[in-house]
mmCIF file of C-alpha atoms and ligand atoms in Angstrom:
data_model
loop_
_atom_site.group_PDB
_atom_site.id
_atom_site.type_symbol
_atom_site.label_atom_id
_atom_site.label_comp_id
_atom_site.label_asym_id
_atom_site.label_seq_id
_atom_site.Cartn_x
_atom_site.Cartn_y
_atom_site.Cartn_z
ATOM 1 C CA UNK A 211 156.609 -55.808 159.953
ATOM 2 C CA UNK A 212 158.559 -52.962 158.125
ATOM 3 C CA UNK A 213 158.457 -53.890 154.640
ATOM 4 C CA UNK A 214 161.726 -53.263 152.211
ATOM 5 C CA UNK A 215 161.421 -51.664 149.139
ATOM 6 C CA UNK A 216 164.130 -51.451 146.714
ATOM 7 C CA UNK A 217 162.853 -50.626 143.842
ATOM 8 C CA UNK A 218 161.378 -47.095 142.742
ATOM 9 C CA UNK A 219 158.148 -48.803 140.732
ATOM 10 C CA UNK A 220 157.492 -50.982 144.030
ATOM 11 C CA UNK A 221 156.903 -47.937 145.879
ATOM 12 C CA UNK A 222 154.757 -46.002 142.984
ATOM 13 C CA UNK A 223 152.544 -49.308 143.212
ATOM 14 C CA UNK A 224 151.867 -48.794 146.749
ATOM 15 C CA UNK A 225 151.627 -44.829 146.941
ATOM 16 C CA UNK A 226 149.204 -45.291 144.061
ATOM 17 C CA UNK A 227 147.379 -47.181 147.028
ATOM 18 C CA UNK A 228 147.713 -44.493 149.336
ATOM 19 C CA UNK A 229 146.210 -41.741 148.349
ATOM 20 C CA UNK A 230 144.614 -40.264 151.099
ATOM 21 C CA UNK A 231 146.711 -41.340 154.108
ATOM 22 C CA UNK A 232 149.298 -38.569 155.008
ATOM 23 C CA UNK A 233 152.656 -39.940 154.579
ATOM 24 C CA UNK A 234 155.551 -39.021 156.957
ATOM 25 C CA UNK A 235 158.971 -39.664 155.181
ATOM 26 C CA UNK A 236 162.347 -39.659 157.580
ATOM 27 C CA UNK A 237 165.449 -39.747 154.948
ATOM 28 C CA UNK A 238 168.928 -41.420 156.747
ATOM 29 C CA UNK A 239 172.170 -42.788 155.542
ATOM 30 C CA UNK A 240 171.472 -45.767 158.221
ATOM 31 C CA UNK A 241 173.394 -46.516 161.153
ATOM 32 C CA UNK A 242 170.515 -45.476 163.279
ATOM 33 C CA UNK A 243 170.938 -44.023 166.431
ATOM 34 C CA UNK A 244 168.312 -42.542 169.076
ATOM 35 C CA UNK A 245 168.509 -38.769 167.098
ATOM 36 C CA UNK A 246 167.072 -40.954 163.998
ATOM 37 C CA UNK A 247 164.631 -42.455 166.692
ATOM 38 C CA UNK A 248 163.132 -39.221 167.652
ATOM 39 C CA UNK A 249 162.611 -38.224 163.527
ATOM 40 C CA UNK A 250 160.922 -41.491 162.965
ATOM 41 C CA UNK A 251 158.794 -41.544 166.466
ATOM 42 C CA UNK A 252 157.657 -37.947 165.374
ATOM 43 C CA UNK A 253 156.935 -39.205 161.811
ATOM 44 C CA UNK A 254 155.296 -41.897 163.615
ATOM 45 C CA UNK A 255 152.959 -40.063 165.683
ATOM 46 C CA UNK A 256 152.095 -37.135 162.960
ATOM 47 C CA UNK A 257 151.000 -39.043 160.053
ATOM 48 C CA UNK A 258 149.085 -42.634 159.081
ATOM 49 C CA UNK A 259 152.271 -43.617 157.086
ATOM 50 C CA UNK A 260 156.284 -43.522 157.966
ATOM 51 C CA UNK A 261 158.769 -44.242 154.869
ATOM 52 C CA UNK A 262 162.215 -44.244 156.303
ATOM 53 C CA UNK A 263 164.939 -44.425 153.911
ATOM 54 C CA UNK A 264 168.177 -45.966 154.155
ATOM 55 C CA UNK A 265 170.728 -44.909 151.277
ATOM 56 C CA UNK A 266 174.512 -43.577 152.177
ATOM 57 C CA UNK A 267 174.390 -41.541 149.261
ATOM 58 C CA UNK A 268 177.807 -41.622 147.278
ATOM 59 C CA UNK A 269 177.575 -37.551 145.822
ATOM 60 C CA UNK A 270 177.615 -35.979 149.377
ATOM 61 C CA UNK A 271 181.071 -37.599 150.135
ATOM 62 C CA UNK A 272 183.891 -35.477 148.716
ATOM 63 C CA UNK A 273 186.450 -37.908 150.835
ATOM 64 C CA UNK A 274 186.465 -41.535 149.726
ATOM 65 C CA UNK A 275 187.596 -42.535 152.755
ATOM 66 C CA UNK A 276 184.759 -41.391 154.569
ATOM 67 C CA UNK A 277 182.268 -42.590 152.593
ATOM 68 C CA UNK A 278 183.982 -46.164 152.722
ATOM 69 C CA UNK A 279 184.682 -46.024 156.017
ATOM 70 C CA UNK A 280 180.750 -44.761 156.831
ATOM 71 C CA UNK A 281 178.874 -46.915 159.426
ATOM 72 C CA UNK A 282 176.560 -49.605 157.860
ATOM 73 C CA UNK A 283 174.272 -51.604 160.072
ATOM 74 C CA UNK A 284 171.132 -53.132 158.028
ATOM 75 C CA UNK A 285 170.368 -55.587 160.587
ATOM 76 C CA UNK A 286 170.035 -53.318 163.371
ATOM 77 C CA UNK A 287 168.650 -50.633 161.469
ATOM 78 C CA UNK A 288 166.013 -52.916 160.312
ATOM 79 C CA UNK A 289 165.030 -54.355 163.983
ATOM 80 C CA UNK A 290 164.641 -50.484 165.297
ATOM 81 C CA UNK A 291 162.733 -49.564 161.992
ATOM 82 C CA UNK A 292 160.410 -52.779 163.479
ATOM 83 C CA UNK A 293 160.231 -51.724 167.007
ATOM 84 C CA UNK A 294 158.965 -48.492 166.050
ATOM 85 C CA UNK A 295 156.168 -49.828 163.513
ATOM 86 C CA UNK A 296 157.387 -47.901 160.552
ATOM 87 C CA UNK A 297 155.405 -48.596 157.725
ATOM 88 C CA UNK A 298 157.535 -48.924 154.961
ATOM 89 C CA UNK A 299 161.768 -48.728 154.648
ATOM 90 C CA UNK A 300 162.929 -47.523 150.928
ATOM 91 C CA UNK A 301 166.685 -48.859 150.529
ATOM 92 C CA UNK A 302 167.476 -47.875 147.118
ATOM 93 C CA UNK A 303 170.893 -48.985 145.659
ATOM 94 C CA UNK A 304 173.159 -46.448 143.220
ATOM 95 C CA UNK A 305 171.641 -47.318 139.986
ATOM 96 C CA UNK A 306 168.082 -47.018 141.151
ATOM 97 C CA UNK A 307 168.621 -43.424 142.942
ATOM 98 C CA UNK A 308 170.798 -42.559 139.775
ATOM 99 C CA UNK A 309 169.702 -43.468 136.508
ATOM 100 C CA UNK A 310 171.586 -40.389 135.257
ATOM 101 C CA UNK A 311 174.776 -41.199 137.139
ATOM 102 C CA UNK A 312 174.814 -37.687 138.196
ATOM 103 C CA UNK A 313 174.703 -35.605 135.213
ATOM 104 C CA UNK A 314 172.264 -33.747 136.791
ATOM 105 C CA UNK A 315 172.339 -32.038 140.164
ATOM 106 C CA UNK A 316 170.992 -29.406 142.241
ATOM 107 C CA UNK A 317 173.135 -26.416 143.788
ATOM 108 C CA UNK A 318 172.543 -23.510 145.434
ATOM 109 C CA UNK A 319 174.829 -20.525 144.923
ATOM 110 C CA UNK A 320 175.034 -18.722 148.495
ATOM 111 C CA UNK A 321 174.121 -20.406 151.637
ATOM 112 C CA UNK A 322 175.498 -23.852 150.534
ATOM 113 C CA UNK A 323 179.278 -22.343 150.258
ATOM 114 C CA UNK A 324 180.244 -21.118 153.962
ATOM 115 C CA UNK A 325 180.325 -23.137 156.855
ATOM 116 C CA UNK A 326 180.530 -26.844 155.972
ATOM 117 C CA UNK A 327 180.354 -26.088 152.338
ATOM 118 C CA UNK A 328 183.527 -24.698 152.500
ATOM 119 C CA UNK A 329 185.120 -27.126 153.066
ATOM 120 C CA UNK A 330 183.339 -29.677 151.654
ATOM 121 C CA UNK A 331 183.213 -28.845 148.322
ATOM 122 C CA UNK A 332 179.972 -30.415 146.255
ATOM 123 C CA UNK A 333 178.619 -31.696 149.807
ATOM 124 C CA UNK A 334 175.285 -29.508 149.026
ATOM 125 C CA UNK A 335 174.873 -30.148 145.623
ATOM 126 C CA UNK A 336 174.888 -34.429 146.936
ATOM 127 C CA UNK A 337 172.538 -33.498 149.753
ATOM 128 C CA UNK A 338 169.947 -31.629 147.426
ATOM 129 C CA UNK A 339 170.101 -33.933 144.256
ATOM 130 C CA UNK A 340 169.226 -37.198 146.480
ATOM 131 C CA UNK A 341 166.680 -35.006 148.794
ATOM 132 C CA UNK A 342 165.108 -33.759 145.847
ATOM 133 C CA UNK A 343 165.138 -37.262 144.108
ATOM 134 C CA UNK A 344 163.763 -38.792 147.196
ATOM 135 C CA UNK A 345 161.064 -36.071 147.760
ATOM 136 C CA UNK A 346 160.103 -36.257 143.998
ATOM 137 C CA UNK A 347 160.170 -40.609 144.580
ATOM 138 C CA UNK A 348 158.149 -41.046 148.059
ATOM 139 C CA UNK A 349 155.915 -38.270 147.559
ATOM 140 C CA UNK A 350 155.258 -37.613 151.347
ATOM 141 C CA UNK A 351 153.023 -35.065 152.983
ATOM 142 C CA UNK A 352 155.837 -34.254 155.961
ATOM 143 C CA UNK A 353 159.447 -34.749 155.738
ATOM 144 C CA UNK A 354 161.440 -34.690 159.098
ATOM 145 C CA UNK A 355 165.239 -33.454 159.441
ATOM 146 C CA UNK A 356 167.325 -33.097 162.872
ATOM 147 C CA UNK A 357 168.773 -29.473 163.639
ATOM 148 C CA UNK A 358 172.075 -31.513 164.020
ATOM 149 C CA UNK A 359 172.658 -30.830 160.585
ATOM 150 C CA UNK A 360 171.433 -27.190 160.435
ATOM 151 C CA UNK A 361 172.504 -25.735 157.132
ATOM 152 C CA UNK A 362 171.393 -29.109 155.807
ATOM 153 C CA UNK A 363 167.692 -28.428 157.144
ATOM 154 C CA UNK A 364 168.017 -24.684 156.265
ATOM 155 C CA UNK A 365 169.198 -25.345 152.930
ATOM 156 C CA UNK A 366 166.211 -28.498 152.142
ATOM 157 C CA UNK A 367 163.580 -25.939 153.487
ATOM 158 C CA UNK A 368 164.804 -23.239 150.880
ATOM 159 C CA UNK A 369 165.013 -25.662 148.491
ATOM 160 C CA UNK A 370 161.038 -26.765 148.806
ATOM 161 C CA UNK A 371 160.075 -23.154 148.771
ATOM 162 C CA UNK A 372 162.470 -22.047 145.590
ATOM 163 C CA UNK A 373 160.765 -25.625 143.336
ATOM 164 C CA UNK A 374 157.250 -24.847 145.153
ATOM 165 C CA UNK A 375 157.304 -27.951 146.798
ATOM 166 C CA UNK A 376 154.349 -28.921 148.164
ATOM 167 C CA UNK A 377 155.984 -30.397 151.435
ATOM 168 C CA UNK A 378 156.341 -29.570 154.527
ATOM 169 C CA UNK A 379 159.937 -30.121 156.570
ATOM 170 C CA UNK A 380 159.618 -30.806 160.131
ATOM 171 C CA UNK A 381 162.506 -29.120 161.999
ATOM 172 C CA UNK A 382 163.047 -31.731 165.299
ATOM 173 C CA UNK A 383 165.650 -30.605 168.260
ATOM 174 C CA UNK A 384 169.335 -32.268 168.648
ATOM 175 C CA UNK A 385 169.224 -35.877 170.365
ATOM 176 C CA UNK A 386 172.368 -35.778 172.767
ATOM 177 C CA UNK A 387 174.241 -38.802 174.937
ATOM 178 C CA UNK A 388 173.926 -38.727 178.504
ATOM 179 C CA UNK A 389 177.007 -36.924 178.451
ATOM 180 C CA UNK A 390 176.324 -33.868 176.239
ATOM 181 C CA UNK A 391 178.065 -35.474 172.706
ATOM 182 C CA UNK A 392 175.267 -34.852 170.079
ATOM 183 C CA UNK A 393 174.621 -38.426 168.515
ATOM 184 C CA UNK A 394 175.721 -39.016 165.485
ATOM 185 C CA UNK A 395 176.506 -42.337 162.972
ATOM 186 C CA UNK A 396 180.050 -41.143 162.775
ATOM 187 C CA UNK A 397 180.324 -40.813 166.779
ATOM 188 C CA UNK A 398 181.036 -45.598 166.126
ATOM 189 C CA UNK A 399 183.990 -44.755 164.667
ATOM 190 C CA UNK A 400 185.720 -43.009 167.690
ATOM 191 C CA UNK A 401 187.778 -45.230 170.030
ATOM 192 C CA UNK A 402 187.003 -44.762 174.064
ATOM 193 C CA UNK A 403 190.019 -42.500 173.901
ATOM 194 C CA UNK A 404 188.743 -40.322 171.134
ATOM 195 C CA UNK A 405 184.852 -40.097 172.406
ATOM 196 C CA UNK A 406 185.925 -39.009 175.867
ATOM 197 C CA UNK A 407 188.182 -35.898 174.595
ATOM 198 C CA UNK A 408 185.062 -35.064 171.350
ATOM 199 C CA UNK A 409 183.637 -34.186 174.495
ATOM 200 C CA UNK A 410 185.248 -30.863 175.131
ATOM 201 C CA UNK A 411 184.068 -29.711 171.629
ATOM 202 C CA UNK A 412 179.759 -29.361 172.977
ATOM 203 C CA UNK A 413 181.496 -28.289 176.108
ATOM 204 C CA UNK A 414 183.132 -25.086 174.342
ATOM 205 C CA UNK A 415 180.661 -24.745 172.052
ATOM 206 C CA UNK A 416 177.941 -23.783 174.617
ATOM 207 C CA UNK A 417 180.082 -22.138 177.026
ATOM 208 C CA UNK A 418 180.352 -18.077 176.971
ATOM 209 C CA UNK A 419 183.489 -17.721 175.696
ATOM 210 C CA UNK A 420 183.349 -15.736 172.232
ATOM 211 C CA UNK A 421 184.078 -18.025 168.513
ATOM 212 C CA UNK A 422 187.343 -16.568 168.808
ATOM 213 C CA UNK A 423 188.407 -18.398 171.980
ATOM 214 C CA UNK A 424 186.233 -21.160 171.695
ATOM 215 C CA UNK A 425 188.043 -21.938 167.752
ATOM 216 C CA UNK A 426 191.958 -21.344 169.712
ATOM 217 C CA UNK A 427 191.000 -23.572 172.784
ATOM 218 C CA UNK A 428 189.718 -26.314 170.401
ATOM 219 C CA UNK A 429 192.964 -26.653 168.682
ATOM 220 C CA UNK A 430 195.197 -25.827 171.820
ATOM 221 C CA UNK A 431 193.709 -29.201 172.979
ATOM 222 C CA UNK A 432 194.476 -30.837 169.647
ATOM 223 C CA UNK A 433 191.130 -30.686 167.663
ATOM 224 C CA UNK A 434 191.404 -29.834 163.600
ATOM 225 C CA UNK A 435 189.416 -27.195 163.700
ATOM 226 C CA UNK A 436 186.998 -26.108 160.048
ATOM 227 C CA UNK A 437 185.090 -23.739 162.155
ATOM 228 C CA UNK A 438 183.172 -21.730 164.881
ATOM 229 C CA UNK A 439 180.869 -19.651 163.729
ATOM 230 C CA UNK A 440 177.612 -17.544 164.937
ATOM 231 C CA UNK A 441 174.225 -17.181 163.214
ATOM 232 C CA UNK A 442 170.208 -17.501 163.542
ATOM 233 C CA UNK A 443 170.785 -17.639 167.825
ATOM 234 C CA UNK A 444 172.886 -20.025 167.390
ATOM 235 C CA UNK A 445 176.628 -21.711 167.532
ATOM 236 C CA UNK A 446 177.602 -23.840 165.097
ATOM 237 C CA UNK A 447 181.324 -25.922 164.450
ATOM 238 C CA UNK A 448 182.896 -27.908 162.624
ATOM 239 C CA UNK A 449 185.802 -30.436 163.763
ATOM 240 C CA UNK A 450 187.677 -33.646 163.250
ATOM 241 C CA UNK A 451 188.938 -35.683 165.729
ATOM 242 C CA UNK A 452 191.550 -37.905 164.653
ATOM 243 C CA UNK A 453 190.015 -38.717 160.900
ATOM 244 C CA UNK A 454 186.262 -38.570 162.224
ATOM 245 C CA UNK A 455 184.571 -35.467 161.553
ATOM 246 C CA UNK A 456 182.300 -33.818 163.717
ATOM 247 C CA UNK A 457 179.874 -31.102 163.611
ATOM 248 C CA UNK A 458 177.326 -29.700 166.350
ATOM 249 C CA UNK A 459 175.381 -26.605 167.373
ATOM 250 C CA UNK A 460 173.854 -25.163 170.482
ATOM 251 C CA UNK A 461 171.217 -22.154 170.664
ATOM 252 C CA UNK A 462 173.077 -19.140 172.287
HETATM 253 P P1 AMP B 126 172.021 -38.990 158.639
HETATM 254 O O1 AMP B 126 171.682 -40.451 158.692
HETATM 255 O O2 AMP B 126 173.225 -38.627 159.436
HETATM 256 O O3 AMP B 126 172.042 -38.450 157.230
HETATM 257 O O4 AMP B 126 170.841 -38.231 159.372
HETATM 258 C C1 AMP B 126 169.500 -38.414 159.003
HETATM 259 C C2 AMP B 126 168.645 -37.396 159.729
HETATM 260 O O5 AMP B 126 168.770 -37.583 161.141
HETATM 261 C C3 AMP B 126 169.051 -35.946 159.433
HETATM 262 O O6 AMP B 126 167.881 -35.157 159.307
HETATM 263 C C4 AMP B 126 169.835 -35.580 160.660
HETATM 264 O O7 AMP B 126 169.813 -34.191 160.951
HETATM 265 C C5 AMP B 126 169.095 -36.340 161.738
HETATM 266 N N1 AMP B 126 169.962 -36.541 162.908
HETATM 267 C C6 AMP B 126 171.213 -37.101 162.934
HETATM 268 N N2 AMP B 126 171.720 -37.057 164.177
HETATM 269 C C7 AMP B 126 170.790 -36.451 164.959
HETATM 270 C C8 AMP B 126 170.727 -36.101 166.347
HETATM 271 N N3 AMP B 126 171.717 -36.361 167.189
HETATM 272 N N4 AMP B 126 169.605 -35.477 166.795
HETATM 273 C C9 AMP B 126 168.581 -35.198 165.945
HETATM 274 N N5 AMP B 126 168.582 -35.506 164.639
HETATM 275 C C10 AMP B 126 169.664 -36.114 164.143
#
């Protein structure tokens, strides 16, 4: 059985038990789904000891209404956490995550501003405080983050080298439906209606057409478009589909 813990001096007790089994650490805001399946099988299979955490982490969220409207599913989180023998699931509340109530955060100055930092101002700095608390909580050996969120993974692996952080992040491919939508928490909140037409946005996003087109044929169809843009081999975008925002990227 997965055991919960909630509290931060739970955990020290048993990492203080620990010490020489590697520990694999998979960080989610919960409302699991087969992409957070693949982290925590990975986690699962490379080290002695999984910690997933479940926290939808308030700082990250600079629209209310997205962070209350954010999937939560503890019940079936917890049975999947079970049926894949993880070891351990941290599920933190506010208070215990931060004790400072956010008077201290993390930023960086370059990389975290274009794409989806553009437009979501103080989305980085979130993501990096509670990665950084996390990391500096669990103390794992491995930490394991999906390519679906590229600049995310880009921007936690420059963050460990900047702090010389002795971890090591574990870059694992994009889980996709059957139909070619990348999987996502968000993707509950679409009606049948909306899920069928998010699928034209992976459809143009790995077709040949250039950014250009692919960004005007997006919102011909009716998408909101934040962006297409190229970089590292890759494709990335940004777009909402009714109030549900989506983002994706395919290697070009
Ligand atoms: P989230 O719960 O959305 O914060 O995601 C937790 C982790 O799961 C992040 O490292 C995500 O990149 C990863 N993830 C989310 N969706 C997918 C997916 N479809 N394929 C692979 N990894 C994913």
């Amino acid at each position: 059985m997965t055991r919960i813990i909630k509290k931060i001096s739970e955990w020290r007790k048993v990492r203080n038990e620990t010490e020489n089994k590697s520990i694999g650490f998979v960080p989610t805001m919960g409302a699991l789904h087969r992409g957070h399946e693949s982290l925590i099988e990975k986690s699962v299979s490379d080290n002695e000891i999984t910690v997933v955490s479940i926290f939808v982490n308030p700082t990250q969220f600079n629209d209310p209404d997205d962070l209350q409207n954010y999937p939560r599913a503890f019940e079936k989180d917890y049975e999947i956490l079970n049926s894949h023998n993880v070891d351990y699931l941290f599920f933190p509340d506010y208070g215990e995550i931060y004790n400072d109530n956010y008077r201290y955060k993390l930023s960086e100055s370059e990389f975290s501003k274009i794409l989806c930092g553009k437009f979501r101002p103080g989305h980085f700095d979130g993501v990096l405080t509670v990665v950084m608390k996390l990391f500096n909580i669990i103390k794992p050996h491995k930490a394991y983050f999906g390519e679906k969120d590229y600049q995310q993974l880009k921007l936690i692996e420059g963050m460990c080298k900047a702090f010389f952080m002795d971890i090591e992040i574990i870059q694992c491919p994009i889980v996709r439906d059957v139909d070619g939508l990348a999987l996502s928490s968000r993707n509950k909140l679409l009606s049948e209606e909306e899920r069928k037409f998010a699928l034209n946005f992976p459809r143009l996003l790995k077709s040949d057409k250039s950014k250009e087109e692919i960004f005007r044929e997006l919102e011909n169809l009716g998408f909101k478009v934040d962006y297409i843009e190229e970089m590292d081999g890759r494709r990335l975008g940004a777009v909402y589909v009714g109030n549900v925002r989506l983002i994706d990227n395919v290697k070009i």
